mmCIF file of C-alpha atoms in Angstrom:
data_model
loop_
_atom_site.group_PDB
_atom_site.id
_atom_site.type_symbol
_atom_site.label_atom_id
_atom_site.label_comp_id
_atom_site.label_asym_id
_atom_site.label_seq_id
_atom_site.Cartn_x
_atom_site.Cartn_y
_atom_site.Cartn_z
ATOM 1 C CA ARG A 22 -126.173 62.909 50.125
ATOM 2 C CA PHE A 23 -126.407 62.954 46.501
ATOM 3 C CA THR A 24 -129.418 60.697 44.952
ATOM 4 C CA ALA A 25 -129.448 59.593 40.819
ATOM 5 C CA ILE A 26 -133.312 59.743 39.879
ATOM 6 C CA LEU A 27 -134.820 58.228 36.539
ATOM 7 C CA SER A 28 -137.798 59.629 35.766
ATOM 8 C CA LEU A 29 -140.269 57.719 33.137
ATOM 9 C CA LEU A 30 -142.581 60.262 31.889
ATOM 10 C CA GLU A 31 -143.503 61.425 28.465
ATOM 11 C CA ARG A 32 -139.669 62.160 27.953
ATOM 12 C CA PRO A 33 -137.271 60.200 30.462
ATOM 13 C CA VAL A 34 -135.011 62.320 32.225
ATOM 14 C CA LEU A 35 -131.820 61.392 34.095
ATOM 15 C CA LYS A 36 -131.234 63.787 37.557
ATOM 16 C CA ILE A 37 -128.772 64.134 39.908
ATOM 17 C CA VAL A 38 -130.503 65.192 43.385
ATOM 18 C CA GLU A 39 -128.854 66.412 46.404
ATOM 19 C CA ALA A 40 -131.405 66.354 49.445
ATOM 20 C CA ASN A 41 -130.438 67.895 52.508
ATOM 21 C CA GLN A 42 -132.929 69.466 55.683
ATOM 22 C CA PHE A 43 -134.220 72.182 53.859
ATOM 23 C CA LYS A 44 -135.054 70.998 50.166
ATOM 24 C CA ASN A 45 -133.956 68.806 47.010
ATOM 25 C CA LEU A 46 -131.156 70.350 44.992
ATOM 26 C CA THR A 47 -131.306 69.109 41.230
ATOM 27 C CA HIS A 48 -127.784 69.591 40.249
ATOM 28 C CA LEU A 49 -127.959 67.949 36.965
ATOM 29 C CA ALA A 50 -130.848 66.836 34.776
ATOM 30 C CA LEU A 51 -130.289 64.551 31.496
ATOM 31 C CA ARG A 52 -133.153 64.215 29.018
ATOM 32 C CA PHE A 53 -132.984 61.239 26.848
ATOM 33 C CA GLN A 54 -133.580 61.933 23.432
ATOM 34 C CA PRO A 55 -135.498 59.237 21.519
ATOM 35 C CA GLY A 56 -134.060 57.488 18.563
ATOM 36 C CA THR A 57 -135.606 57.157 14.913
ATOM 37 C CA ASP A 58 -136.285 53.952 13.112
ATOM 38 C CA GLN A 59 -133.233 55.166 10.873
ATOM 39 C CA THR A 60 -130.735 55.718 13.721
ATOM 40 C CA ILE A 61 -131.627 53.101 15.713
ATOM 41 C CA LYS A 62 -131.446 50.309 13.397
ATOM 42 C CA SER A 63 -127.989 52.369 11.851
ATOM 43 C CA TYR A 64 -127.122 51.908 15.849
ATOM 44 C CA LEU A 65 -128.026 48.460 16.008
ATOM 45 C CA ALA A 66 -126.444 47.788 12.571
ATOM 46 C CA GLY A 67 -122.842 49.277 13.825
ATOM 47 C CA ARG A 68 -122.860 47.001 16.949
ATOM 48 C CA LEU A 69 -123.963 44.077 15.237
ATOM 49 C CA SER A 70 -121.055 44.491 12.507
ATOM 50 C CA LYS A 71 -118.804 45.196 15.089
ATOM 51 C CA THR A 72 -119.721 41.916 17.318
ATOM 52 C CA SER A 73 -119.386 40.232 14.187
ATOM 53 C CA ILE A 74 -115.939 41.553 13.744
ATOM 54 C CA GLU A 75 -115.190 40.691 17.303
ATOM 55 C CA SER A 76 -116.625 37.322 16.528
ATOM 56 C CA GLU A 77 -114.347 36.451 13.625
ATOM 57 C CA THR A 78 -111.437 38.015 15.420
ATOM 58 C CA ARG A 79 -112.114 35.713 18.206
ATOM 59 C CA GLY A 80 -113.047 32.875 16.027
ATOM 60 C CA ARG A 81 -109.577 33.433 13.963
ATOM 61 C CA GLU A 82 -107.694 33.649 17.731
ATOM 62 C CA LEU A 83 -109.098 30.100 18.476
ATOM 63 C CA GLU A 84 -108.071 28.589 15.239
ATOM 64 C CA GLN A 85 -104.528 30.091 15.686
ATOM 65 C CA THR A 86 -104.985 28.378 19.403
ATOM 66 C CA LEU A 87 -106.170 24.938 18.105
ATOM 67 C CA GLN A 88 -103.717 25.630 15.323
ATOM 68 C CA GLU A 89 -100.519 25.707 18.413
ATOM 69 C CA LEU A 90 -102.217 23.003 20.223
ATOM 70 C CA LYS A 91 -101.744 20.708 17.054
ATOM 71 C CA GLU A 92 -98.674 21.861 16.620
ATOM 72 C CA LYS A 93 -97.718 20.995 20.279
ATOM 73 C CA THR A 94 -99.396 17.560 19.857
ATOM 74 C CA SER A 95 -97.551 17.391 17.211
ATOM 75 C CA GLU A 96 -94.219 18.112 18.256
ATOM 76 C CA LEU A 97 -94.966 15.886 21.377
ATOM 77 C CA GLN A 98 -95.480 13.224 19.016
ATOM 78 C CA ARG A 99 -92.294 12.938 17.735
ATOM 79 C CA VAL A 100 -90.975 13.764 20.755
ATOM 80 C CA LYS A 101 -92.798 10.359 22.166
ATOM 81 C CA VAL A 102 -91.653 8.565 19.131
ATOM 82 C CA GLU A 103 -88.068 9.959 19.873
ATOM 83 C CA LEU A 104 -88.456 8.793 23.464
ATOM 84 C CA ASP A 105 -89.595 5.664 22.143
ATOM 85 C CA ALA A 106 -86.955 4.968 19.598
ATOM 86 C CA LEU A 107 -84.227 6.357 22.515
ATOM 87 C CA THR A 108 -85.894 3.807 24.483
ATOM 88 C CA CYS A 109 -85.585 0.945 22.368
ATOM 89 C CA SER A 110 -81.862 2.109 21.914
ATOM 90 C CA SER A 111 -81.475 2.050 25.551
ATOM 91 C CA SER A 112 -82.615 -1.332 25.900
ATOM 92 C CA LYS A 113 -80.227 -2.801 23.660
ATOM 93 C CA THR A 114 -77.510 -0.659 25.743
ATOM 94 C CA THR A 115 -78.902 -1.238 29.662
ATOM 95 C CA GLN A 116 -77.915 -4.899 28.637
ATOM 96 C CA GLU A 117 -74.341 -4.117 28.838
ATOM 97 C CA LEU A 118 -74.701 -1.916 31.686
ATOM 98 C CA THR A 119 -75.454 -2.947 35.528
ATOM 99 C CA MET A 120 -78.382 -3.526 37.023
ATOM 100 C CA THR A 121 -78.041 -0.005 39.080
ATOM 101 C CA HIS A 122 -77.529 2.127 35.744
ATOM 102 C CA LYS A 123 -80.232 0.509 34.110
ATOM 103 C CA ASN A 124 -82.541 1.128 36.856
ATOM 104 C CA GLU A 125 -81.458 4.986 37.115
ATOM 105 C CA LEU A 126 -81.873 5.233 33.464
ATOM 106 C CA GLU A 127 -85.478 3.794 33.557
ATOM 107 C CA LYS A 128 -86.400 6.302 35.930
ATOM 108 C CA ALA A 129 -84.605 9.172 33.983
ATOM 109 C CA LEU A 130 -87.149 8.131 30.864
ATOM 110 C CA SER A 131 -90.445 8.105 32.942
ATOM 111 C CA LYS A 132 -89.905 11.684 34.429
ATOM 112 C CA GLN A 133 -89.688 12.714 31.159
ATOM 113 C CA LYS A 134 -92.683 11.055 29.518
ATOM 114 C CA GLU A 135 -94.703 12.103 32.955
ATOM 115 C CA GLU A 136 -93.390 15.798 32.314
ATOM 116 C CA SER A 137 -94.614 15.776 28.550
ATOM 117 C CA LEU A 138 -98.145 14.532 28.966
ATOM 118 C CA LYS A 139 -98.639 16.957 31.799
ATOM 119 C CA LEU A 140 -97.538 19.669 29.509
ATOM 120 C CA LEU A 141 -99.946 18.151 26.879
ATOM 121 C CA GLN A 142 -102.467 18.319 29.698
ATOM 122 C CA GLN A 143 -102.019 21.683 30.326
ATOM 123 C CA SER A 144 -102.111 22.835 26.921
ATOM 124 C CA GLN A 145 -105.141 21.074 25.719
ATOM 125 C CA GLN A 146 -106.650 22.570 29.151
ATOM 126 C CA ALA A 147 -106.088 26.156 28.439
ATOM 127 C CA ALA A 148 -107.142 26.074 24.638
ATOM 128 C CA SER A 149 -110.659 24.505 25.916
ATOM 129 C CA GLU A 150 -111.156 27.267 28.479
ATOM 130 C CA GLN A 151 -110.510 30.329 26.105
ATOM 131 C CA ALA A 152 -112.730 28.359 23.797
ATOM 132 C CA HIS A 153 -115.368 28.551 26.473
ATOM 133 C CA LYS A 154 -114.747 31.857 27.747
ATOM 134 C CA GLN A 155 -114.635 33.872 24.063
ATOM 135 C CA GLN A 156 -118.037 31.772 23.175
ATOM 136 C CA ALA A 157 -119.418 33.175 26.652
ATOM 137 C CA GLN A 158 -118.510 36.650 25.815
ATOM 138 C CA ALA A 159 -120.132 36.273 22.607
ATOM 139 C CA ASN A 160 -123.244 35.187 23.695
ATOM 140 C CA GLU A 161 -123.389 37.855 26.377
ATOM 141 C CA ARG A 162 -122.635 40.508 23.498
ATOM 142 C CA ILE A 163 -125.381 39.247 21.778
ATOM 143 C CA VAL A 164 -128.071 39.474 24.477
ATOM 144 C CA ASP A 165 -127.065 42.913 25.211
ATOM 145 C CA LEU A 166 -127.662 43.908 22.143
ATOM 146 C CA GLU A 167 -131.052 42.187 21.711
ATOM 147 C CA SER A 168 -132.355 44.028 25.127
ATOM 148 C CA GLN A 169 -130.894 47.265 24.088
ATOM 149 C CA LEU A 170 -133.106 46.949 20.745
ATOM 150 C CA ASN A 171 -136.066 46.129 22.914
ATOM 151 C CA ILE A 172 -135.908 49.293 25.250
ATOM 152 C CA MET A 173 -136.032 51.499 22.315
ATOM 153 C CA THR A 174 -138.411 49.640 20.104
ATOM 154 C CA GLU A 175 -141.088 50.719 23.169
ATOM 155 C CA GLN A 176 -139.688 53.949 23.625
ATOM 156 C CA LYS A 177 -140.269 54.843 19.711
ATOM 157 C CA ASN A 178 -144.151 52.774 20.444
ATOM 158 C CA ARG A 179 -144.888 54.957 23.511
ATOM 159 C CA LEU A 180 -144.054 58.283 21.691
ATOM 160 C CA ASP A 181 -145.925 57.522 18.259
ATOM 161 C CA SER A 182 -148.734 56.986 20.389
ATOM 162 C CA LEU A 183 -148.513 60.516 22.325
ATOM 163 C CA SER A 184 -147.762 61.854 18.983
ATOM 164 C CA THR A 185 -151.276 60.130 17.621
ATOM 165 C CA LYS A 186 -153.090 61.622 21.036
ATOM 166 C CA LEU A 187 -151.962 64.932 20.658
ATOM 167 C CA MET A 188 -152.779 65.609 17.501
ATOM 168 C CA ALA A 189 -156.424 64.084 17.855
ATOM 169 C CA GLU A 190 -156.550 66.381 20.653
ATOM 170 C CA ASN A 191 -155.369 69.325 18.227
ATOM 171 C CA ARG A 192 -158.014 68.407 15.652
ATOM 172 C CA THR A 193 -160.817 67.815 18.365
ATOM 173 C CA LEU A 194 -159.890 71.636 19.752
ATOM 174 C CA SER A 195 -160.054 73.562 16.385
ATOM 175 C CA THR A 196 -163.546 71.845 15.522
ATOM 176 C CA ARG A 197 -164.892 72.867 18.721
ATOM 177 C CA LEU A 198 -162.661 76.633 18.090
ATOM 178 C CA GLU A 199 -164.583 77.119 14.789
ATOM 179 C CA VAL A 200 -168.281 76.015 16.643
ATOM 180 C CA SER A 201 -167.480 78.567 19.399
ATOM 181 C CA ASP A 202 -166.365 81.582 16.809
ATOM 182 C CA LYS A 203 -170.084 81.226 15.732
ATOM 183 C CA SER A 204 -171.467 81.682 18.955
ATOM 184 C CA SER A 205 -172.423 84.868 21.361
ATOM 185 C CA ASP A 206 -169.591 87.509 22.709
ATOM 186 C CA ALA A 207 -170.731 86.087 25.912
ATOM 187 C CA ASN A 208 -168.834 83.152 24.856
ATOM 188 C CA SER A 209 -165.682 84.870 24.161
ATOM 189 C CA VAL A 210 -163.417 83.885 27.376
ATOM 190 C CA GLU A 211 -164.405 80.291 26.689
ATOM 191 C CA MET A 212 -163.132 80.816 23.333
ATOM 192 C CA GLU A 213 -160.194 82.745 24.310
ATOM 193 C CA ARG A 214 -159.257 79.732 26.473
ATOM 194 C CA LEU A 215 -159.860 77.457 23.711
ATOM 195 C CA ARG A 216 -157.393 79.365 21.337
ATOM 196 C CA GLU A 217 -154.426 78.999 24.033
ATOM 197 C CA ARG A 218 -155.042 75.687 24.590
ATOM 198 C CA ASN A 219 -154.853 74.982 20.921
ATOM 199 C CA ARG A 220 -151.746 77.012 20.943
ATOM 200 C CA ASP A 221 -150.271 74.954 23.419
ATOM 201 C CA LEU A 222 -151.197 71.555 21.988
ATOM 202 C CA GLU A 223 -149.719 72.834 18.987
ATOM 203 C CA LYS A 224 -146.355 73.726 20.233
ATOM 204 C CA LYS A 225 -146.075 70.562 21.717
ATOM 205 C CA VAL A 226 -146.876 68.954 18.292
ATOM 206 C CA PHE A 227 -144.391 70.919 16.682
ATOM 207 C CA GLU A 228 -141.733 70.328 19.530
ATOM 208 C CA TYR A 229 -142.386 66.450 19.007
ATOM 209 C CA GLU A 230 -141.890 67.016 15.043
ATOM 210 C CA LYS A 231 -139.221 68.659 15.760
ATOM 211 C CA LEU A 232 -137.563 66.100 18.384
ATOM 212 C CA CYS A 233 -138.100 63.738 15.404
ATOM 213 C CA THR A 234 -136.610 65.161 12.425
ATOM 214 C CA ALA A 235 -133.762 66.219 14.440
ATOM 215 C CA ASN A 236 -132.985 62.162 15.179
#
C-alpha cells in the first residue's frame, strides 16, 4: 500500500512510501525549494498577468455575446414589427375570408409569436448564465493566487528565521572556541567537539546561502 507523506520540517519533503508487514520503503522523496522574493514576485506577476489576459478575453467574449444578443433582439424586434405589419395586413384580408380561414390564420400568427418570444428568452438566459460563470471563474482564480502568495510568504519567513538562528549560534560557538583555545590541553577534547560543531553550523549556513543564491 502506497502512501503520500508531506513533511513540514526545516525543508518540506513529499515522500511516496510503501508500507508492508516488515518495514516502510520510501520510493520517492521530493524536496521543496523555497523561492526568493524576486522569483516569488516574478511568478505571481506572471500568474496575475495571465489571469488579467484571461479576464480580458472573457470580457471580450462576454461583450461579443451581449452584442450577439443585442443583434438577435434587434432581429426579433424587426420580425415583431414585420409580424405586426403582417397582422395588420392580414386583418384587412381576413375580412374577405371566411370565419374558418380567419381562425386558422390567427392560430398560426400566435404560434409564430410564441416561438419568437421563447427564442428571445432562451438567448437572454444563456447570455446571463455565461456571464455569471465567467465571473465566478475569474474570482476563483484570484482567490487561488492570493492563497499561493500567503503560503510562499510564510515559507520565506520561516527560512529567514532559521538563517538568523544558525548565524547567531555560529557566532556563539566561534566565541566559545576562541576562549577554549586559550585554556589548557585538558580541554582539547571539548575544543575538538566545539570545532566539529562549528564546522557543521558553517556547512548549514553555506548550504542555506547556496540555496538562497540558486533561487
